[in-house]
CSV table of C-alpha atoms and ligand atoms in Angstrom, one decimal:
chain,number,residue,atom,x,y,z
H,204,MET,CA,9.2,0.3,-25.4
H,205,LYS,CA,11.4,-2.3,-23.9
H,206,ASP,CA,13.8,0.5,-23.0
H,207,ASN,CA,11.1,2.5,-21.2
H,208,ILE,CA,10.0,-0.5,-19.2
H,209,GLU,CA,13.5,-1.4,-18.2
H,210,ALA,CA,14.4,2.2,-17.3
H,211,PHE,CA,11.4,2.2,-15.0
H,212,LEU,CA,12.1,-1.1,-13.5
H,213,ASP,CA,15.7,-0.3,-12.8
H,214,LEU,CA,14.6,2.7,-10.8
H,215,VAL,CA,12.1,0.8,-8.8
H,216,LYS,CA,14.7,-1.9,-8.2
H,217,GLU,CA,17.2,0.6,-7.0
H,218,ARG,CA,14.9,1.7,-4.3
H,219,ASN,CA,13.2,-1.6,-3.4
H,220,GLY,CA,15.9,-4.1,-4.4
H,221,HIS,CA,15.3,-6.3,-1.3
H,222,GLU,CA,11.6,-6.6,-1.9
H,223,PRO,CA,11.1,-9.5,-4.5
H,224,GLU,CA,7.3,-9.9,-4.3
H,225,PHE,CA,6.8,-6.1,-4.5
H,226,LEU,CA,9.1,-6.1,-7.6
H,227,GLN,CA,7.2,-9.0,-9.1
H,228,ALA,CA,3.9,-7.3,-8.8
H,229,VAL,CA,5.3,-3.9,-10.2
H,230,GLU,CA,6.9,-5.7,-13.0
H,231,GLU,CA,3.6,-7.2,-14.2
H,232,VAL,CA,1.9,-4.0,-14.1
H,233,ALA,CA,4.7,-2.0,-15.8
H,234,GLU,CA,4.8,-4.5,-18.8
H,235,THR,CA,1.3,-3.7,-19.6
H,236,VAL,CA,0.6,-0.2,-18.5
H,237,ILE,CA,3.8,1.6,-19.7
H,238,PRO,CA,3.1,0.8,-23.3
H,239,TYR,CA,-0.4,2.3,-22.7
H,240,ILE,CA,1.0,5.4,-21.0
H,241,VAL,CA,3.3,6.0,-24.0
H,242,GLN,CA,0.4,6.0,-26.4
H,243,HIS,CA,-1.6,8.4,-24.3
H,244,ASP,CA,-0.3,12.0,-24.0
H,245,ILE,CA,-2.4,12.8,-20.9
H,246,TYR,CA,-0.4,10.3,-18.9
H,247,TYR,CA,3.0,10.4,-20.6
H,248,GLY,CA,5.7,12.4,-18.8
H,249,LYS,CA,3.9,12.7,-15.5
H,250,ASN,CA,5.7,10.0,-13.7
H,251,ILE,CA,2.3,8.7,-12.6
H,252,LEU,CA,3.4,5.1,-12.3
H,253,LEU,CA,6.4,6.1,-10.3
H,254,ARG,CA,4.2,7.9,-8.0
H,255,MET,CA,2.0,4.8,-7.8
H,256,VAL,CA,4.7,2.5,-6.7
H,257,GLU,CA,5.7,4.7,-3.7
H,258,PRO,CA,3.4,4.1,-0.7
H,259,GLU,CA,1.7,7.3,0.5
H,260,ARG,CA,2.6,6.0,3.9
H,261,LEU,CA,4.2,2.9,5.4
H,262,ILE,CA,3.7,2.4,9.2
H,263,SER,CA,5.6,-0.1,11.2
H,264,PHE,CA,5.1,-0.7,14.9
H,265,ARG,CA,5.8,-3.0,17.8
H,266,VAL,CA,3.2,-5.3,19.1
H,267,SER,CA,4.0,-6.6,22.6
H,268,TRP,CA,1.6,-9.0,24.3
H,269,VAL,CA,1.6,-11.8,26.9
H,270,ASP,CA,1.1,-15.5,26.0
H,271,ASP,CA,-0.7,-18.1,28.0
H,272,SER,CA,2.3,-19.1,29.9
H,273,GLY,CA,3.0,-15.5,31.0
H,274,GLU,CA,5.9,-14.9,28.5
H,275,ILE,CA,6.0,-11.5,26.8
H,276,GLN,CA,6.0,-11.8,23.0
H,277,VAL,CA,7.0,-9.2,20.5
H,278,ASN,CA,5.6,-9.1,16.9
H,279,ARG,CA,5.9,-6.4,14.2
H,280,GLY,CA,2.8,-4.8,12.9
H,281,TYR,CA,2.4,-2.9,9.6
H,282,ARG,CA,-0.1,-0.8,7.5
H,283,VAL,CA,0.9,0.1,4.1
H,284,GLN,CA,-1.4,3.1,3.0
H,285,MET,CA,-0.6,2.8,-0.8
H,286,ASN,CA,-2.9,5.2,-2.6
H,287,SER,CA,-6.0,7.2,-1.7
H,288,ALA,CA,-6.7,9.0,-5.0
H,289,ILE,CA,-10.2,7.5,-5.4
H,290,GLY,CA,-11.2,6.8,-1.8
H,291,PRO,CA,-10.1,5.8,1.7
H,292,TYR,CA,-7.5,3.2,2.0
H,293,LYS,CA,-9.0,-0.3,1.8
H,294,GLY,CA,-7.4,-3.7,2.1
H,295,GLY,CA,-7.0,-6.6,4.4
H,296,LEU,CA,-4.8,-7.5,7.4
H,297,ARG,CA,-2.7,-10.7,7.2
H,298,PHE,CA,-1.4,-12.5,10.2
H,299,HIS,CA,1.3,-15.0,9.0
H,300,PRO,CA,4.9,-15.6,10.0
H,301,THR,CA,6.0,-14.6,6.5
H,302,VAL,CA,4.7,-11.1,6.7
H,303,ASN,CA,7.2,-8.3,5.8
H,304,ALA,CA,7.2,-5.1,4.1
H,305,SER,CA,7.8,-6.6,0.6
H,306,ILE,CA,4.7,-8.8,0.8
H,307,LEU,CA,2.5,-6.1,2.2
H,308,LYS,CA,3.6,-3.6,-0.5
H,309,PHE,CA,2.9,-6.1,-3.3
H,310,LEU,CA,-0.5,-6.7,-1.7
H,311,ALA,CA,-1.2,-3.0,-1.3
H,312,PHE,CA,0.0,-2.2,-4.8
H,313,GLU,CA,-2.3,-5.0,-6.3
H,314,GLN,CA,-5.2,-3.6,-4.1
H,315,VAL,CA,-5.0,-0.2,-5.8
H,316,PHE,CA,-5.8,-1.7,-9.1
H,317,LYS,CA,-8.3,-4.1,-7.7
H,318,ASN,CA,-10.2,-1.6,-5.8
H,319,SER,CA,-10.3,0.6,-8.8
H,320,LEU,CA,-11.8,-2.2,-10.9
H,321,THR,CA,-14.7,-2.7,-8.6
H,322,THR,CA,-15.9,0.8,-9.6
H,323,LEU,CA,-16.5,1.6,-5.9
H,324,PRO,CA,-14.7,4.6,-4.3
H,325,MET,CA,-11.9,2.8,-2.4
H,326,GLY,CA,-8.2,3.5,-2.4
H,327,GLY,CA,-5.6,0.7,-1.7
H,328,GLY,CA,-3.8,-0.4,1.4
H,329,LYS,CA,-2.8,-3.6,3.1
H,330,GLY,CA,-1.4,-4.4,6.6
H,331,GLY,CA,-0.7,-7.2,9.2
H,332,SER,CA,1.9,-8.8,11.3
H,333,ASP,CA,4.3,-11.6,11.4
H,334,PHE,CA,2.3,-13.1,14.2
H,335,ASP,CA,1.5,-16.8,13.6
H,336,PRO,CA,-2.1,-17.7,14.7
H,337,LYS,CA,-1.6,-21.4,14.4
H,338,GLY,CA,-1.8,-23.2,17.7
H,339,LYS,CA,-2.6,-20.1,19.7
H,340,SER,CA,-5.5,-20.2,22.1
H,341,ASP,CA,-8.5,-17.9,21.6
H,342,ASN,CA,-7.3,-15.8,24.5
H,343,GLU,CA,-3.8,-15.3,22.9
H,344,ILE,CA,-5.5,-14.5,19.7
H,345,MET,CA,-7.6,-11.8,21.6
H,346,ARG,CA,-4.6,-10.4,23.4
H,347,PHE,CA,-2.6,-10.1,20.3
H,348,CYS,CA,-5.5,-8.5,18.3
H,349,HIS,CA,-6.1,-5.9,21.1
H,350,ALA,CA,-2.3,-5.2,21.4
H,351,PHE,CA,-2.3,-4.8,17.5
H,352,MET,CA,-5.2,-2.4,17.5
H,353,SER,CA,-4.1,-0.4,20.4
H,354,GLU,CA,-1.5,1.0,17.9
H,355,LEU,CA,-3.2,0.8,14.6
H,356,PHE,CA,-6.3,2.8,15.8
H,357,ARG,CA,-4.3,6.0,15.4
H,358,TYR,CA,-3.9,5.5,11.6
H,359,ILE,CA,-7.4,4.3,10.5
H,360,GLY,CA,-11.0,5.4,10.4
H,361,PRO,CA,-14.2,5.0,8.4
H,362,ASN,CA,-13.1,7.9,6.1
H,363,THR,CA,-9.3,7.3,6.3
H,364,ASP,CA,-8.5,3.6,6.1
H,365,VAL,CA,-10.9,0.6,6.5
H,366,PRO,CA,-9.0,-2.7,6.9
H,367,ALA,CA,-10.5,-6.2,6.5
H,368,GLY,CA,-9.5,-9.9,6.9
H,369,ASP,CA,-6.9,-11.8,4.8
H,370,ILE,CA,-4.7,-14.9,5.6
H,371,GLY,CA,-5.0,-15.7,9.3
H,372,VAL,CA,-7.6,-12.9,9.9
H,373,GLY,CA,-11.2,-14.0,9.8
H,374,GLY,CA,-14.4,-13.3,11.8
H,375,ARG,CA,-12.9,-14.1,15.2
H,376,GLU,CA,-10.0,-11.7,14.7
H,377,ILE,CA,-12.1,-8.8,13.2
H,378,GLY,CA,-14.3,-9.1,16.3
H,379,PHE,CA,-11.4,-8.6,18.6
H,380,LEU,CA,-9.9,-5.8,16.6
H,381,PHE,CA,-13.2,-4.0,16.3
H,382,GLY,CA,-13.8,-4.5,20.0
H,383,MET,CA,-10.5,-2.6,20.9
H,384,TYR,CA,-11.0,0.2,18.2
H,385,LYS,CA,-14.5,0.8,19.6
H,386,LYS,CA,-13.1,1.0,23.1
H,387,LEU,CA,-10.4,3.4,22.3
H,388,ARG,CA,-12.3,5.7,20.0
H,389,ASN,CA,-15.6,5.5,22.0
H,390,GLU,CA,-17.5,5.3,18.8
H,391,PHE,CA,-19.2,2.6,16.8
H,392,THR,CA,-18.3,3.1,13.1
H,393,GLY,CA,-17.6,1.0,10.1
H,394,VAL,CA,-13.9,1.0,10.5
H,395,LEU,CA,-13.4,-2.7,9.7
H,396,THR,CA,-15.3,-4.9,7.2
H,397,GLY,CA,-16.0,-8.6,7.6
H,398,LYS,CA,-17.8,-7.8,10.8
H,399,GLY,CA,-20.3,-10.2,12.5
H,400,GLN,CA,-23.9,-10.1,11.2
H,401,SER,CA,-25.3,-8.7,14.5
H,402,TRP,CA,-22.9,-5.8,14.7
H,403,GLY,CA,-22.6,-4.1,11.2
H,404,GLY,CA,-21.4,-7.0,8.9
H,405,SER,CA,-22.8,-7.5,5.5
H,406,LEU,CA,-24.4,-10.7,4.4
H,407,ILE,CA,-22.4,-12.6,1.7
H,408,ARG,CA,-19.0,-10.9,2.9
H,409,PRO,CA,-17.6,-14.1,4.1
H,410,GLU,CA,-18.6,-15.8,0.9
H,411,ALA,CA,-17.7,-13.0,-1.5
H,412,THR,CA,-14.2,-13.7,-2.6
H,413,GLY,CA,-14.7,-17.3,-3.4
H,414,TYR,CA,-18.1,-16.7,-5.0
H,415,GLY,CA,-16.7,-13.8,-7.0
H,416,THR,CA,-13.8,-15.9,-8.3
H,417,VAL,CA,-16.2,-18.6,-9.7
H,418,TYR,CA,-18.5,-15.8,-11.1
H,419,PHE,CA,-15.4,-14.5,-12.9
H,420,ALA,CA,-14.5,-17.9,-14.2
H,421,LYS,CA,-18.2,-18.3,-15.4
H,422,SER,CA,-17.9,-15.1,-17.4
H,423,MET,CA,-14.6,-16.2,-18.9
H,424,LEU,CA,-16.0,-19.6,-20.0
H,425,GLU,CA,-19.0,-17.9,-21.4
H,426,THR,CA,-16.7,-16.1,-23.9
H,427,LYS,CA,-16.1,-19.5,-25.3
H,428,GLY,CA,-19.9,-20.6,-25.1
H,429,ASP,CA,-19.0,-22.8,-22.2
H,430,SER,CA,-20.0,-23.1,-18.5
H,431,ILE,CA,-18.8,-24.4,-15.1
H,432,LYS,CA,-21.3,-27.1,-15.4
H,433,GLY,CA,-19.7,-30.6,-15.5
H,434,LYS,CA,-16.2,-29.1,-15.2
H,435,LYS,CA,-13.5,-30.8,-13.0
H,436,VAL,CA,-12.0,-28.1,-10.8
H,437,THR,CA,-8.9,-28.2,-8.7
H,438,VAL,CA,-8.8,-25.6,-5.8
H,439,SER,CA,-5.8,-25.0,-3.5
H,440,GLY,CA,-6.1,-23.7,0.0
H,441,SER,CA,-8.9,-24.7,2.5
H,442,GLY,CA,-9.4,-21.3,4.2
H,443,ASN,CA,-12.0,-18.6,3.6
H,444,VAL,CA,-11.5,-18.1,-0.2
H,445,ALA,CA,-11.2,-21.8,-1.0
H,446,GLN,CA,-14.2,-23.0,1.0
H,447,TYR,CA,-16.6,-20.5,-0.8
H,448,ALA,CA,-15.1,-21.0,-4.1
H,449,ALA,CA,-15.9,-24.9,-3.7
H,450,GLU,CA,-19.4,-24.0,-2.6
H,451,LYS,CA,-20.2,-21.9,-5.6
H,452,ILE,CA,-18.5,-24.5,-8.0
H,453,LEU,CA,-20.9,-27.0,-6.6
H,454,ASP,CA,-23.8,-24.6,-6.9
H,455,LEU,CA,-23.0,-24.2,-10.6
H,456,GLY,CA,-22.8,-27.9,-11.3
H,457,GLY,CA,-19.0,-28.3,-11.3
H,458,LYS,CA,-16.9,-31.0,-9.5
H,459,VAL,CA,-14.3,-30.0,-6.8
H,460,LEU,CA,-11.4,-32.5,-6.8
H,461,THR,CA,-8.9,-30.9,-4.4
H,462,LEU,CA,-8.3,-28.7,-1.4
H,463,SER,CA,-5.0,-28.1,0.4
H,464,ASP,CA,-3.1,-26.3,3.0
H,465,SER,CA,0.6,-25.6,3.7
H,466,SER,CA,1.2,-29.4,4.5
H,467,GLY,CA,-0.1,-30.8,1.3
H,468,TYR,CA,-3.3,-31.4,-0.7
H,469,ILE,CA,-6.2,-33.9,-0.7
H,470,TYR,CA,-7.6,-35.4,-3.9
H,471,ASP,CA,-11.1,-36.8,-3.9
H,472,GLU,CA,-11.7,-38.4,-7.3
H,473,ASP,CA,-15.5,-38.7,-6.4
H,474,GLY,CA,-15.6,-35.0,-5.9
H,475,ILE,CA,-16.0,-33.0,-2.6
H,476,ASP,CA,-19.6,-32.8,-2.4
H,477,ARG,CA,-21.7,-30.5,-0.1
H,478,ALA,CA,-21.6,-32.9,2.9
H,479,LYS,CA,-17.8,-33.3,2.5
H,480,LEU,CA,-17.4,-29.5,2.2
H,481,ALA,CA,-19.4,-29.0,5.4
H,482,TYR,CA,-17.0,-31.4,7.1
H,483,VAL,CA,-14.0,-29.4,5.8
H,484,MET,CA,-15.6,-26.0,7.0
H,485,GLU,CA,-16.1,-27.4,10.4
H,486,LEU,CA,-12.6,-28.9,10.5
H,487,LYS,CA,-10.9,-25.7,9.4
H,488,ASN,CA,-13.2,-23.0,11.0
H,489,GLU,CA,-14.3,-24.6,14.4
H,490,LYS,CA,-11.7,-27.3,15.0
H,491,ARG,CA,-8.8,-25.4,13.4
H,492,GLY,CA,-7.5,-28.7,12.1
H,493,ARG,CA,-5.4,-29.8,9.1
H,494,ILE,CA,-6.7,-30.8,5.8
H,495,SER,CA,-4.8,-34.2,6.0
H,496,GLU,CA,-7.5,-35.2,8.5
H,497,TYR,CA,-10.0,-35.3,5.6
H,498,ILE,CA,-8.9,-38.8,4.6
H,499,GLU,CA,-9.7,-40.0,8.1
H,500,ALA,CA,-13.4,-39.1,7.4
H,501,TYR,CA,-13.2,-40.0,3.7
H,502,PRO,CA,-10.7,-42.9,3.3
H,503,LYS,CA,-11.3,-43.2,-0.5
H,504,ALA,CA,-9.6,-39.9,-0.9
H,505,LYS,CA,-5.7,-39.5,-0.8
H,506,PHE,CA,-3.6,-37.0,1.0
H,507,VAL,CA,-0.4,-35.9,-1.0
H,508,LYS,CA,2.1,-34.5,1.5
H,509,GLY,CA,4.2,-31.4,0.8
H,510,LYS,CA,2.8,-30.9,-2.7
H,511,THR,CA,0.3,-28.6,-4.5
H,512,PRO,CA,-2.7,-29.8,-6.6
H,513,TRP,CA,-1.6,-28.7,-9.9
H,514,GLU,CA,-0.6,-32.3,-11.0
H,515,VAL,CA,-4.2,-33.4,-10.9
H,516,LYS,CA,-5.9,-33.5,-14.3
H,517,CYS,CA,-8.7,-30.8,-14.4
H,518,ASP,CA,-10.6,-28.4,-16.6
H,519,VAL,CA,-10.3,-25.5,-14.5
H,520,ALA,CA,-7.9,-24.5,-11.8
H,521,MET,CA,-8.5,-22.0,-8.9
H,522,PRO,CA,-5.4,-21.2,-6.8
H,523,CYS,CA,-6.9,-19.9,-3.6
H,524,ALA,CA,-4.1,-20.3,-0.9
H,525,THR,CA,-1.2,-17.9,-1.3
H,526,GLN,CA,1.4,-16.0,-3.5
H,527,ASN,CA,3.6,-17.9,-5.8
H,528,GLU,CA,2.0,-21.2,-5.1
H,529,LEU,CA,1.8,-22.1,-8.8
H,530,ASN,CA,5.1,-22.0,-10.7
H,531,GLY,CA,6.1,-22.5,-14.4
H,532,GLU,CA,6.4,-26.2,-14.1
H,533,ASP,CA,2.9,-26.5,-12.6
H,534,ALA,CA,1.5,-24.3,-15.3
H,535,LYS,CA,2.9,-26.7,-18.0
H,536,MET,CA,1.5,-29.7,-16.2
H,537,LEU,CA,-1.9,-28.0,-16.0
H,538,LEU,CA,-1.7,-27.4,-19.7
H,539,ASP,CA,-0.6,-30.9,-20.6
H,540,ASN,CA,-3.5,-32.2,-18.5
H,541,GLY,CA,-6.0,-30.1,-20.6
H,542,CYS,CA,-6.8,-27.2,-18.2
H,543,MET,CA,-8.4,-24.5,-20.2
H,544,CYS,CA,-9.2,-21.9,-17.5
H,545,VAL,CA,-7.4,-20.4,-14.5
H,546,SER,CA,-9.2,-18.0,-12.1
H,547,GLU,CA,-7.1,-16.7,-9.2
H,548,GLY,CA,-8.8,-16.5,-5.8
H,549,ALA,CA,-5.5,-15.8,-4.1
H,550,ASN,CA,-3.3,-12.7,-4.7
H,551,MET,CA,-0.5,-13.4,-7.2
H,552,PRO,CA,-0.6,-17.2,-6.7
H,553,SER,CA,1.0,-17.6,-10.2
H,554,THR,CA,4.7,-16.9,-10.6
H,555,LYS,CA,5.8,-14.7,-13.6
H,556,GLU,CA,6.8,-17.8,-15.5
H,557,ALA,CA,3.4,-19.6,-14.9
H,558,VAL,CA,1.5,-16.4,-16.0
H,559,HIS,CA,3.6,-16.3,-19.3
H,560,THR,CA,3.1,-19.9,-19.9
H,561,PHE,CA,-0.8,-19.5,-19.6
H,562,GLN,CA,-0.6,-16.4,-21.9
H,563,LYS,CA,1.5,-18.2,-24.6
H,564,ALA,CA,-0.9,-21.1,-24.5
H,565,ARG,CA,-3.8,-18.5,-24.9
H,566,ILE,CA,-6.0,-20.2,-22.3
H,567,LEU,CA,-8.5,-18.4,-20.2
H,568,TYR,CA,-6.4,-16.8,-17.4
H,569,ALA,CA,-7.5,-14.3,-14.9
H,570,PRO,CA,-5.1,-12.5,-12.4
H,571,GLY,CA,-6.3,-12.2,-8.9
H,572,LYS,CA,-6.7,-8.4,-8.9
H,573,ALA,CA,-9.6,-9.1,-11.3
H,574,SER,CA,-11.1,-12.5,-10.3
H,575,ASN,CA,-10.8,-12.1,-6.5
H,576,ALA,CA,-12.1,-8.5,-6.3
H,577,GLY,CA,-15.6,-9.7,-5.1
H,578,GLY,CA,-14.3,-9.7,-1.5
H,579,VAL,CA,-13.3,-6.2,-1.4
H,580,ALA,CA,-16.2,-5.2,-3.6
H,581,THR,CA,-18.6,-6.7,-0.9
H,582,SER,CA,-16.5,-4.8,1.7
H,583,GLY,CA,-17.3,-1.7,0.0
H,584,LEU,CA,-21.0,-2.7,0.1
H,585,GLU,CA,-20.6,-3.2,3.8
H,586,MET,CA,-19.3,0.3,4.2
H,587,SER,CA,-22.2,1.7,2.3
H,588,GLN,CA,-24.6,-0.2,4.5
H,589,ASN,CA,-22.9,1.0,7.6
H,590,SER,CA,-23.0,4.6,6.3
H,591,LEU,CA,-26.7,4.3,5.5
H,592,ARG,CA,-27.3,2.4,8.7
H,593,LEU,CA,-29.2,-0.3,7.0
H,594,LYS,CA,-28.8,-3.9,6.0
H,595,TRP,CA,-29.3,-5.4,2.5
H,596,SER,CA,-30.8,-8.9,2.1
H,597,ARG,CA,-28.6,-11.9,1.1
H,598,LYS,CA,-30.1,-11.8,-2.4
H,599,GLU,CA,-29.5,-8.0,-2.9
H,600,VAL,CA,-25.8,-8.3,-2.0
H,601,ASP,CA,-25.3,-11.4,-4.1
H,602,ASN,CA,-26.9,-9.7,-7.1
H,603,LYS,CA,-24.7,-6.6,-6.6
H,604,LEU,CA,-21.7,-8.9,-6.3
H,605,LYS,CA,-22.7,-10.7,-9.5
H,606,ASP,CA,-23.0,-7.3,-11.3
H,607,ILE,CA,-19.7,-6.0,-10.1
H,608,MET,CA,-17.9,-9.2,-11.3
H,609,SER,CA,-19.5,-9.0,-14.6
H,610,ASP,CA,-18.6,-5.3,-14.9
H,611,ILE,CA,-14.9,-6.2,-14.0
H,612,HIS,CA,-15.0,-8.8,-16.7
H,613,LYS,CA,-16.3,-6.2,-19.2
H,614,SER,CA,-13.6,-3.8,-18.2
H,615,CYS,CA,-11.0,-6.4,-18.9
H,616,LEU,CA,-12.5,-7.0,-22.4
H,617,GLU,CA,-12.4,-3.1,-23.1
H,618,TYR,CA,-8.6,-3.0,-22.5
H,619,GLY,CA,-7.5,-6.6,-23.0
H,620,LYS,CA,-9.2,-7.9,-26.2
H,621,ASP,CA,-6.8,-8.5,-29.1
H,622,GLU,CA,-7.9,-8.2,-32.7
H,623,ASP,CA,-8.0,-12.0,-33.1
H,624,GLY,CA,-10.4,-12.2,-30.3
H,625,TYR,CA,-7.8,-13.4,-27.5
H,626,ILE,CA,-8.5,-11.8,-24.1
H,627,ASP,CA,-5.4,-10.7,-22.2
H,628,TYR,CA,-7.1,-10.4,-18.8
H,629,VAL,CA,-3.7,-9.2,-17.3
H,630,ARG,CA,-3.5,-6.3,-19.6
H,631,GLY,CA,-7.2,-5.6,-19.3
H,632,ALA,CA,-7.3,-5.5,-15.5
H,633,ASN,CA,-4.1,-3.5,-15.2
H,634,ILE,CA,-5.0,-0.8,-17.6
H,635,ALA,CA,-8.6,-0.5,-16.5
H,636,GLY,CA,-7.4,-0.3,-12.9
H,637,PHE,CA,-4.8,2.2,-13.8
H,638,VAL,CA,-6.9,4.7,-15.8
H,639,LYS,CA,-9.4,5.6,-13.0
H,640,VAL,CA,-6.6,6.1,-10.4
H,641,ALA,CA,-4.3,7.9,-12.7
H,642,ASP,CA,-7.1,10.3,-13.8
H,643,ALA,CA,-7.9,11.0,-10.2
H,644,MET,CA,-4.3,11.7,-9.4
H,645,LEU,CA,-3.9,14.0,-12.4
H,646,ALA,CA,-7.0,16.0,-11.2
H,647,GLN,CA,-5.8,16.3,-7.7
H,648,GLY,CA,-2.4,17.6,-8.8
H,649,ILE,CA,1.1,16.8,-7.3
H,650,VAL,CA,0.3,15.8,-3.8
E,839,NDP,P1,-7.2,-18.2,5.2
E,839,NDP,O1,-6.2,-17.8,6.3
E,839,NDP,O2,-8.6,-18.3,5.4
E,839,NDP,O3,-6.7,-19.5,4.3
E,839,NDP,C1,-5.3,-19.5,3.8
E,839,NDP,C2,-5.3,-20.8,3.1
E,839,NDP,O4,-4.1,-20.9,2.3
E,839,NDP,C3,-5.0,-22.0,4.2
E,839,NDP,O5,-5.6,-23.2,3.7
E,839,NDP,C4,-3.6,-22.0,4.4
E,839,NDP,O6,-3.0,-23.2,5.0
E,839,NDP,C5,-3.1,-21.8,2.9
E,839,NDP,N1,-1.7,-21.1,2.9
E,839,NDP,C6,-1.4,-20.1,3.6
E,839,NDP,N2,-0.1,-19.9,3.2
E,839,NDP,C7,0.4,-21.0,2.6
E,839,NDP,C8,1.6,-21.4,2.0
E,839,NDP,N3,2.7,-20.6,2.2
E,839,NDP,N4,1.7,-22.6,1.3
E,839,NDP,C9,0.6,-23.2,1.1
E,839,NDP,N5,-0.6,-22.9,1.6
E,839,NDP,C10,-0.8,-21.8,2.3
E,839,NDP,O7,-7.0,-17.0,4.1
E,839,NDP,P2,-7.9,-16.6,2.9
E,839,NDP,O8,-8.6,-17.8,2.4
E,839,NDP,O9,-8.7,-15.3,3.3
E,839,NDP,O10,-6.8,-16.1,1.8
E,839,NDP,C11,-6.3,-16.9,0.8
E,839,NDP,C12,-5.8,-16.0,-0.4
E,839,NDP,O11,-6.8,-15.3,-1.0
E,839,NDP,C13,-4.6,-15.1,0.0
E,839,NDP,O12,-3.8,-14.9,-1.0
E,839,NDP,C14,-5.4,-13.8,0.2
E,839,NDP,O13,-4.6,-12.6,0.0
E,839,NDP,C15,-6.4,-13.8,-0.9
E,839,NDP,N6,-7.6,-13.0,-0.8
E,839,NDP,C16,-8.4,-13.0,0.3
E,839,NDP,C17,-9.5,-12.3,0.4
E,839,NDP,C18,-10.5,-12.5,1.5
E,839,NDP,O14,-11.5,-11.8,1.4
E,839,NDP,N7,-10.1,-13.2,2.5
E,839,NDP,C19,-9.8,-11.3,-0.6
E,839,NDP,C20,-8.9,-11.3,-1.8
E,839,NDP,C21,-7.9,-12.2,-1.8
E,839,NDP,P3,-2.4,-23.3,6.4
E,839,NDP,O15,-3.6,-23.3,7.2
E,839,NDP,O16,-1.6,-24.5,6.4
E,839,NDP,O17,-1.5,-22.1,6.5
C-alpha cells in the first residue's frame, strides 16, 4: 500500500514540485483514499485520483487598475476550475498578497471533496488574486473588483462556475464584482453567492461557515455524550468565519477565550461575551481595524504580539484564520493543556504534523473540508433560491444548514469509524467526498 501511495505522490510531485500547499493537500487525501481504491475494483486501475489532481482548467490573467494617487497597479488574477463532475464549479475568491497557483490549487482540490460532502450538486473551484485589500480605500477596492471581473466574467456563469467570498472577499467585494458582471452580461443571475439581502443573497450565508464549524463540533462532542456547554474555546482569526463561530459558541453556552489576526492574538480570561463580540464585529467589519485594539476597549484582556492562540489552555480549539496556522508544536501544546476537540473553520489550518499528532492522541479532530462545509452548503442554498426566484426564512436556512452538517458528520462516521469506536474524520471525509465524485466521473467516461 505504501508503495502505491508513494508512486502516486512521486508522479504528482514531478508535475507540481514547486507547489507545497497543493502537494500537502493531495498527500492527505492520497494517504486515505488510495487504500480505499485498492480495495474496490470499480475504482482500481482507472487513474481516478490522478485525473482529480489535474485541474480541468487553470485561468491566469492580468488585472490592471488605477489607485487613488493615479498610479497604475498590476495584479495577477486566477480561477482554478478543478472538477465539474457533479455540478458547476463552486468555490470562493481570495484576495491576499500570498495568493498563488499552489494555494488556489490546494483550495480548489479540497473544495471538490467538501462540495461533494454537502450532498448538493456542486463541483469544485477556487480563485482570487495577489491583491492586498488592507489599507485600500473603498474606491480602490471597487476599481480593483471591477477590473478583476472585467476578465473573469468570460469564464463563469450560473451553470458554469459560481464564485463566492474567502479571505479578503466579503459582502463589499461581492457587491462590486456582481455589479460589473451584471453590466457586462446584461443579465441578473445567481453568478456569485454571498450577495446582499436585497439583491439575491441568502439569509444565514454570512454566518454559515462559522455556525457550521460549531455545529460540527457539537456533533463530534455528542459522540462522547458531551456538548459545547461550559467548554473553553480558543478561536483564531477575527474575520467572517471566526466572528460567527464565536457567536454560535456563545449561543450554545461555551466560553470564547481568544481571537486573532496576522499580528497576534487577544486573550480574554473572562470570555468574549456578546457585547465584546459586537465590538469586534464593528472594529473589523466597519472600521477595518486590528484585533490589538480590543485591549484599549477591554484593558483586562491581553494582546500577545506575533503569536497564535494555541498556547492558551482550552477544551476545544477552532482555527479560523488561514492554512498552516497550527503546527506540530502547537498541537502538542493543545494536548498537554487538555484540549479534547479541534474543529477547523479555516481550510487546512493544521500542518501534516499537527494532524498526525491529533490522530495519534485520538482526540476529536475534524478537517476543514468536513467542518467548514456549511459555508459552501449555504451558498448552494443561495443558488437554489436564486433559481427558484424565492427567499427562504432565516429559520428555514439555518435548519437546512444544521441538517447538512449533521449529514456530513454521518458520512464521516460511515467511512471513518474504526472497530474500536475511534472516528478518523480525515479518512471519513476524504472517502465520502471521493466516492460521489469518482462515481460521476466513471459514469461520464474519460473526458
Ligand atoms: P476573512 O478575510 O474574513 O478573515 C481572515 C482572518 O484570518 C483575519 O482575521 C486575518 O487577519 C486572518 N489571517 C489571514 N491570513 C493570515 C495569516 N497569514 N496569518 C494569521 N492570520 C491570518 O476570511 P474568512 O474568515 O472568510 O476566512 C478564514 C478561513 O476560513 C480561510 O482559511 C478560508 O479559506 C476559510 N473558509 C472561509 C469560508 C467563508 O465562507 N468565508 C468558507 C470555508 C472556509 P488579517 O486581517 O491580519 O489578515
